[in-house]
Short mmCIF file of C-alpha atoms in Angstrom, two decimals:
data_model
loop_
_atom_site.label_atom_id
_atom_site.label_comp_id
_atom_site.label_asym_id
_atom_site.label_seq_id
_atom_site.Cartn_x
_atom_site.Cartn_y
_atom_site.Cartn_z
CA MET A 1 192.55 -30.07 193.56
CA LEU A 2 191.35 -27.03 195.54
CA LYS A 3 192.30 -24.79 192.64
CA ASN A 4 190.13 -26.83 190.24
CA VAL A 5 187.17 -26.67 192.64
CA ILE A 6 187.48 -22.87 192.90
CA PHE A 7 187.67 -22.53 189.13
CA ASN A 8 184.60 -24.74 188.60
CA ASN A 9 182.53 -22.84 191.14
CA ARG A 10 183.60 -19.38 189.99
CA ARG A 11 183.93 -19.87 186.28
CA GLY A 12 183.79 -16.60 184.42
CA LEU A 13 185.38 -14.49 187.17
CA ALA A 14 188.86 -15.01 185.70
CA THR A 15 190.30 -15.79 182.29
CA VAL A 16 191.14 -19.49 181.97
CA SER A 17 193.65 -20.69 179.40
CA PRO A 18 192.80 -23.57 177.04
CA LEU A 19 193.73 -27.01 178.29
CA VAL A 20 197.01 -28.34 176.82
CA VAL A 21 198.34 -31.85 177.49
CA LYS A 22 201.69 -33.06 176.10
CA ASN A 23 201.96 -30.34 173.46
CA SER A 24 198.38 -30.97 172.26
CA ARG A 25 195.37 -28.74 172.73
CA ILE A 26 192.32 -30.58 174.04
CA GLN A 27 189.01 -30.05 172.24
CA ALA A 28 185.49 -31.30 172.88
CA SER A 29 183.18 -32.20 170.01
CA VAL A 30 179.49 -33.15 169.98
CA ILE A 31 178.01 -35.94 167.87
CA LEU A 32 174.42 -34.70 168.00
CA THR A 33 171.87 -37.14 166.59
CA ARG A 34 168.22 -37.14 165.65
CA THR A 35 166.99 -40.70 166.07
CA PRO A 36 164.76 -42.43 163.44
CA GLN A 37 161.16 -41.19 163.58
CA ILE A 38 159.48 -44.16 161.87
CA ILE A 39 160.19 -47.87 161.54
CA ARG A 40 162.36 -48.61 158.54
CA ASP A 41 161.06 -50.60 155.56
CA ALA A 42 161.52 -54.35 155.88
CA THR A 43 164.03 -56.04 153.60
CA PRO A 44 162.76 -58.64 151.07
CA PHE A 45 164.10 -61.42 153.30
CA GLU A 46 162.32 -59.99 156.36
CA LYS A 47 159.06 -59.67 154.42
CA ALA A 48 159.31 -63.30 153.26
CA TYR A 49 160.07 -64.50 156.80
CA PHE A 50 157.18 -62.55 158.37
CA ASP A 51 154.78 -63.83 155.71
CA TYR A 52 155.96 -67.39 156.29
CA ARG A 53 155.42 -67.07 160.05
CA GLU A 54 151.97 -65.49 159.56
CA LYS A 55 150.85 -68.30 157.24
CA LEU A 56 152.00 -70.91 159.77
CA GLU A 57 150.06 -69.18 162.55
CA ARG A 58 146.89 -68.97 160.43
CA GLN A 59 147.25 -72.61 159.49
CA GLU A 60 147.27 -73.65 163.15
CA SER A 61 144.66 -71.18 164.44
CA THR A 62 140.90 -71.66 164.69
CA SER A 63 138.52 -69.67 162.52
CA THR A 64 137.07 -66.39 163.82
CA PRO A 65 133.41 -66.63 164.99
CA THR A 66 132.02 -63.82 162.84
CA GLU A 67 128.55 -64.04 164.44
CA PHE A 68 130.11 -62.97 167.75
CA TYR A 69 132.08 -60.00 166.40
CA PHE A 70 129.87 -58.71 163.57
CA LYS A 71 126.21 -57.95 163.12
CA LYS A 72 124.74 -60.21 160.47
CA GLY A 73 124.52 -58.48 157.09
CA SER A 74 126.45 -55.41 158.25
CA VAL A 75 129.06 -53.59 156.18
CA ALA A 76 131.77 -54.66 158.63
CA GLU A 77 130.84 -58.33 158.22
CA ARG A 78 130.85 -58.13 154.40
CA ARG A 79 134.22 -56.38 154.44
CA TRP A 80 135.66 -58.98 156.81
CA LYS A 81 134.46 -61.84 154.63
CA ASN A 82 135.95 -60.15 151.58
CA GLU A 83 139.31 -59.87 153.33
CA GLU A 84 139.15 -63.45 154.59
CA GLU A 85 138.55 -64.68 151.05
CA ALA A 86 141.70 -62.84 149.91
CA ARG A 87 143.67 -64.39 152.78
CA ARG A 88 142.38 -67.88 151.89
CA LYS A 89 143.54 -67.51 148.30
CA ALA A 90 146.94 -66.26 149.48
CA MET A 91 147.28 -69.32 151.73
CA ASP A 92 146.83 -71.54 148.67
CA ASP A 93 149.34 -69.53 146.59
CA PRO A 94 152.94 -69.59 147.95
CA SER A 95 153.94 -66.74 145.63
CA THR A 96 151.42 -64.31 147.21
CA SER A 97 151.98 -62.82 150.65
CA LEU A 98 149.12 -62.28 153.06
CA THR A 99 150.01 -58.60 153.38
CA GLU A 100 149.87 -58.00 149.63
CA ALA A 101 146.60 -59.94 149.32
CA LEU A 102 145.01 -57.95 152.14
CA GLU A 103 146.14 -54.60 150.75
CA GLN A 104 144.78 -55.47 147.30
CA SER A 105 141.49 -56.65 148.80
CA GLN A 106 141.09 -53.43 150.80
CA ALA A 107 141.85 -51.32 147.73
CA ASN A 108 139.26 -53.17 145.65
CA TRP A 109 136.69 -52.93 148.44
CA GLU A 110 137.08 -49.18 148.80
CA LYS A 111 136.88 -48.71 145.03
CA GLU A 112 133.70 -50.78 144.74
CA ASN A 113 132.06 -49.21 147.80
CA GLU A 114 132.89 -45.54 147.49
CA ASN A 115 129.35 -44.55 148.45
CA LEU A 116 129.54 -46.26 151.85
CA ALA A 117 130.49 -44.08 154.80
CA SER A 118 133.93 -45.03 155.99
CA THR A 119 134.36 -44.82 159.75
CA ASN A 120 137.61 -45.24 161.67
CA LYS A 121 139.58 -45.19 158.45
CA ALA A 122 143.29 -44.68 159.01
CA GLU A 123 144.97 -42.42 156.49
CA LEU A 124 148.58 -43.38 155.91
CA LEU A 125 150.99 -40.49 155.48
CA ASP A 126 153.74 -40.52 152.88
CA ARG A 127 157.02 -41.90 154.22
CA VAL A 128 158.87 -39.51 151.92
CA THR A 129 158.57 -35.91 153.11
CA LYS A 130 158.74 -32.56 151.34
CA ALA A 131 162.26 -32.10 152.75
CA ASP A 132 163.28 -35.41 151.16
CA ARG A 133 161.98 -34.39 147.76
CA GLU A 134 163.69 -30.99 147.95
CA ASN A 135 166.87 -32.46 149.49
CA ASP A 136 166.68 -29.91 152.30
CA THR A 137 169.61 -31.00 154.48
CA LYS A 138 168.87 -28.28 157.04
CA SER A 139 165.50 -29.83 157.89
CA LEU A 140 164.98 -32.44 160.59
CA ASP A 141 161.88 -33.67 158.71
CA ARG A 142 163.89 -35.79 156.26
CA ALA A 143 165.23 -39.34 156.12
CA LEU A 144 162.70 -40.32 158.78
CA GLN A 145 163.88 -43.94 158.75
CA ARG A 146 167.51 -43.00 159.39
CA THR A 147 169.58 -41.35 162.11
CA LEU A 148 170.65 -37.80 161.27
CA TYR A 149 173.88 -36.20 162.50
CA LEU A 150 174.55 -32.47 162.87
CA VAL A 151 177.64 -31.15 161.09
CA VAL A 152 178.78 -27.55 160.75
CA LYS A 153 181.02 -25.85 158.23
CA ASN A 154 184.13 -24.24 159.68
CA SER A 155 186.00 -21.96 157.27
CA ASN A 156 188.92 -21.73 159.72
CA ASP A 157 189.89 -25.38 159.23
CA PRO A 158 190.66 -26.07 155.54
CA ALA A 159 191.56 -29.70 156.26
CA ASN A 160 188.12 -30.40 157.79
CA PRO A 161 185.64 -27.80 156.50
CA TRP A 162 182.69 -29.99 157.56
CA GLN A 163 182.89 -31.36 161.08
CA PHE A 164 180.86 -31.96 164.20
CA PRO A 165 180.52 -28.90 166.46
CA GLU A 166 183.76 -28.62 168.41
CA GLY A 167 185.72 -26.16 170.49
CA PRO A 168 188.61 -25.88 172.98
CA VAL A 169 188.34 -27.14 176.54
CA ASP A 170 189.14 -24.66 179.29
CA ALA A 171 191.49 -25.83 182.04
CA SER A 172 188.63 -25.50 184.56
CA GLU A 173 186.11 -27.59 182.57
CA TYR A 174 185.23 -31.22 182.24
CA LEU A 175 184.82 -32.60 178.72
CA HIS A 176 181.03 -32.79 178.89
CA GLU A 177 180.82 -29.21 180.16
CA ALA A 178 182.98 -27.97 177.29
CA ALA A 179 180.87 -29.96 174.80
CA GLU A 180 177.60 -28.48 176.08
CA ARG A 181 179.04 -24.95 176.05
CA THR A 182 180.45 -25.37 172.53
CA LEU A 183 177.14 -26.65 171.17
CA LYS A 184 175.26 -23.63 172.56
CA GLU A 185 177.90 -21.15 171.39
CA GLN A 186 178.02 -22.47 167.83
CA CYS A 187 174.44 -23.70 167.28
CA GLY A 188 172.32 -21.60 169.63
CA ALA A 189 170.39 -22.38 172.80
CA ASP A 190 167.03 -23.18 171.13
CA MET A 191 167.56 -26.94 170.93
CA ASP A 192 166.35 -29.40 173.56
CA THR A 193 169.28 -31.81 173.83
CA TRP A 194 170.38 -34.63 176.12
CA PHE A 195 173.98 -35.76 176.55
CA VAL A 196 174.15 -39.54 176.87
CA GLY A 197 177.06 -39.58 179.33
CA ARG A 198 180.15 -37.84 180.58
CA GLN A 199 182.65 -40.13 178.88
CA PRO A 200 183.86 -39.59 175.28
CA ILE A 201 183.02 -42.20 172.65
CA GLY A 202 185.97 -41.43 170.35
CA ILE A 203 189.07 -39.34 169.78
CA TYR A 204 190.57 -37.65 166.72
CA LYS A 205 194.29 -36.84 166.87
CA GLN A 206 196.08 -34.23 164.76
CA SER A 207 199.85 -34.36 165.08
CA SER A 208 201.82 -31.33 166.19
CA THR A 209 204.08 -29.46 163.80
CA ARG A 210 207.78 -29.70 164.54
CA GLY A 211 209.13 -26.53 166.09
CA GLN A 212 205.68 -25.20 167.05
CA ASP A 213 204.52 -25.48 170.64
CA ASN A 214 200.99 -26.67 171.39
CA SER A 215 200.23 -27.21 167.69
CA GLY A 216 198.79 -30.69 168.12
CA ILE A 217 195.07 -31.25 168.68
CA LYS A 218 193.20 -34.03 170.40
CA THR A 219 189.44 -33.89 169.86
CA PHE A 220 187.21 -35.96 172.14
CA PHE A 221 183.70 -36.78 170.88
CA MET A 222 180.69 -36.67 173.20
CA LYS A 223 177.34 -38.20 172.19
CA ALA A 224 174.03 -36.35 172.49
CA HIS A 225 170.45 -36.49 171.16
CA VAL A 226 168.20 -33.66 170.00
CA TYR A 227 164.49 -33.83 170.88
CA ALA A 228 163.17 -30.48 169.71
CA GLY A 229 164.24 -27.14 168.29
CA GLN A 230 166.59 -26.24 165.46
CA VAL A 231 170.09 -24.89 164.90
CA LYS A 232 170.67 -21.15 164.95
CA PRO A 233 174.29 -20.91 163.79
CA SER A 234 176.65 -18.33 165.26
CA LYS A 235 178.89 -16.05 163.23
CA GLY A 236 181.69 -18.60 163.40
CA VAL A 237 179.54 -21.20 161.60
CA SER A 238 179.04 -20.53 157.90
CA ASP A 239 176.67 -23.44 157.26
CA PHE A 240 175.15 -26.53 158.87
CA ALA A 241 173.44 -29.75 157.77
CA TRP A 242 171.67 -32.80 159.17
CA LEU A 243 173.15 -35.80 157.34
CA THR A 244 172.86 -39.58 157.40
CA LYS A 245 175.90 -41.81 157.91
CA ASP A 246 176.15 -42.44 154.16
CA GLU A 247 176.08 -38.71 153.45
CA LEU A 248 178.73 -38.06 156.10
CA ALA A 249 181.14 -40.30 154.21
CA ASN A 250 181.05 -37.80 151.32
CA ALA A 251 180.93 -34.60 153.40
CA LEU A 252 183.70 -35.29 155.94
CA SER A 253 187.40 -35.67 155.16
CA SER A 254 188.52 -39.29 154.85
CA ASP A 255 190.70 -39.28 157.99
CA TYR A 256 188.02 -37.55 160.05
CA TYR A 257 185.28 -39.95 158.89
CA LYS A 258 187.49 -43.00 159.45
CA THR A 259 187.92 -41.90 163.07
CA VAL A 260 184.20 -41.46 163.83
CA LYS A 261 182.46 -44.00 161.57
CA ASP A 262 182.46 -46.81 164.17
CA SER A 263 180.73 -44.46 166.63
CA LEU A 264 177.84 -43.88 164.20
CA GLY A 265 174.79 -46.09 163.87
CA ASP A 266 174.06 -47.87 160.58
CA LEU A 267 170.35 -46.89 160.66
#
């Protein structure tokens, strides 16, 4: 115990051998994620349910006193009445949603009143980015509705060329310390990251070869989030990519993906 404390406090003063347990080398890997940046699109069922709930609420609510909220004859009052007329027609037509009716009413209003000064108008940005259109997998500005995962290409492992950043654990390190060190060594120190905890969320086992000592590998996966910055790969990393869970299924080897897929979010 005392030996471990000395090693942890004076790491770097002596060479520490990689950690080996039962003929298997212990490795730490980082599942680094970029969380969704925008709310995902609603499914057709969700849209129908929300529209149904909104129509029920409007049916039971009292009418808005326009004379209290709008100046008589103002542009705001005329626009409100135009939108209310569209909502009334949608209430009488089960096949038309309130959202669609309102959007169509607003589009027609803006087209018919282009000469009126528009104040407090919210401009909606495109949900598909330039990185999406160019399929730039190195950019974090893509697939904004999905979680992205960082994978690196390791030419030294033919069986798993694409994998999460991983490296050996020193005998003096905890798993989370080895994971943080490996991420900085392979992907640079310019990313603002946060490790969720100190316990692994999965393990990938590679059996040892008969007759070869310490040839087995046990890789423990640690979860982390990236908040800012970008990868600056080291010489040992030939390529990197930010991929969704669906894209990981094609990039990773089948055994590797089968091990980690339950640790990945569906969004």
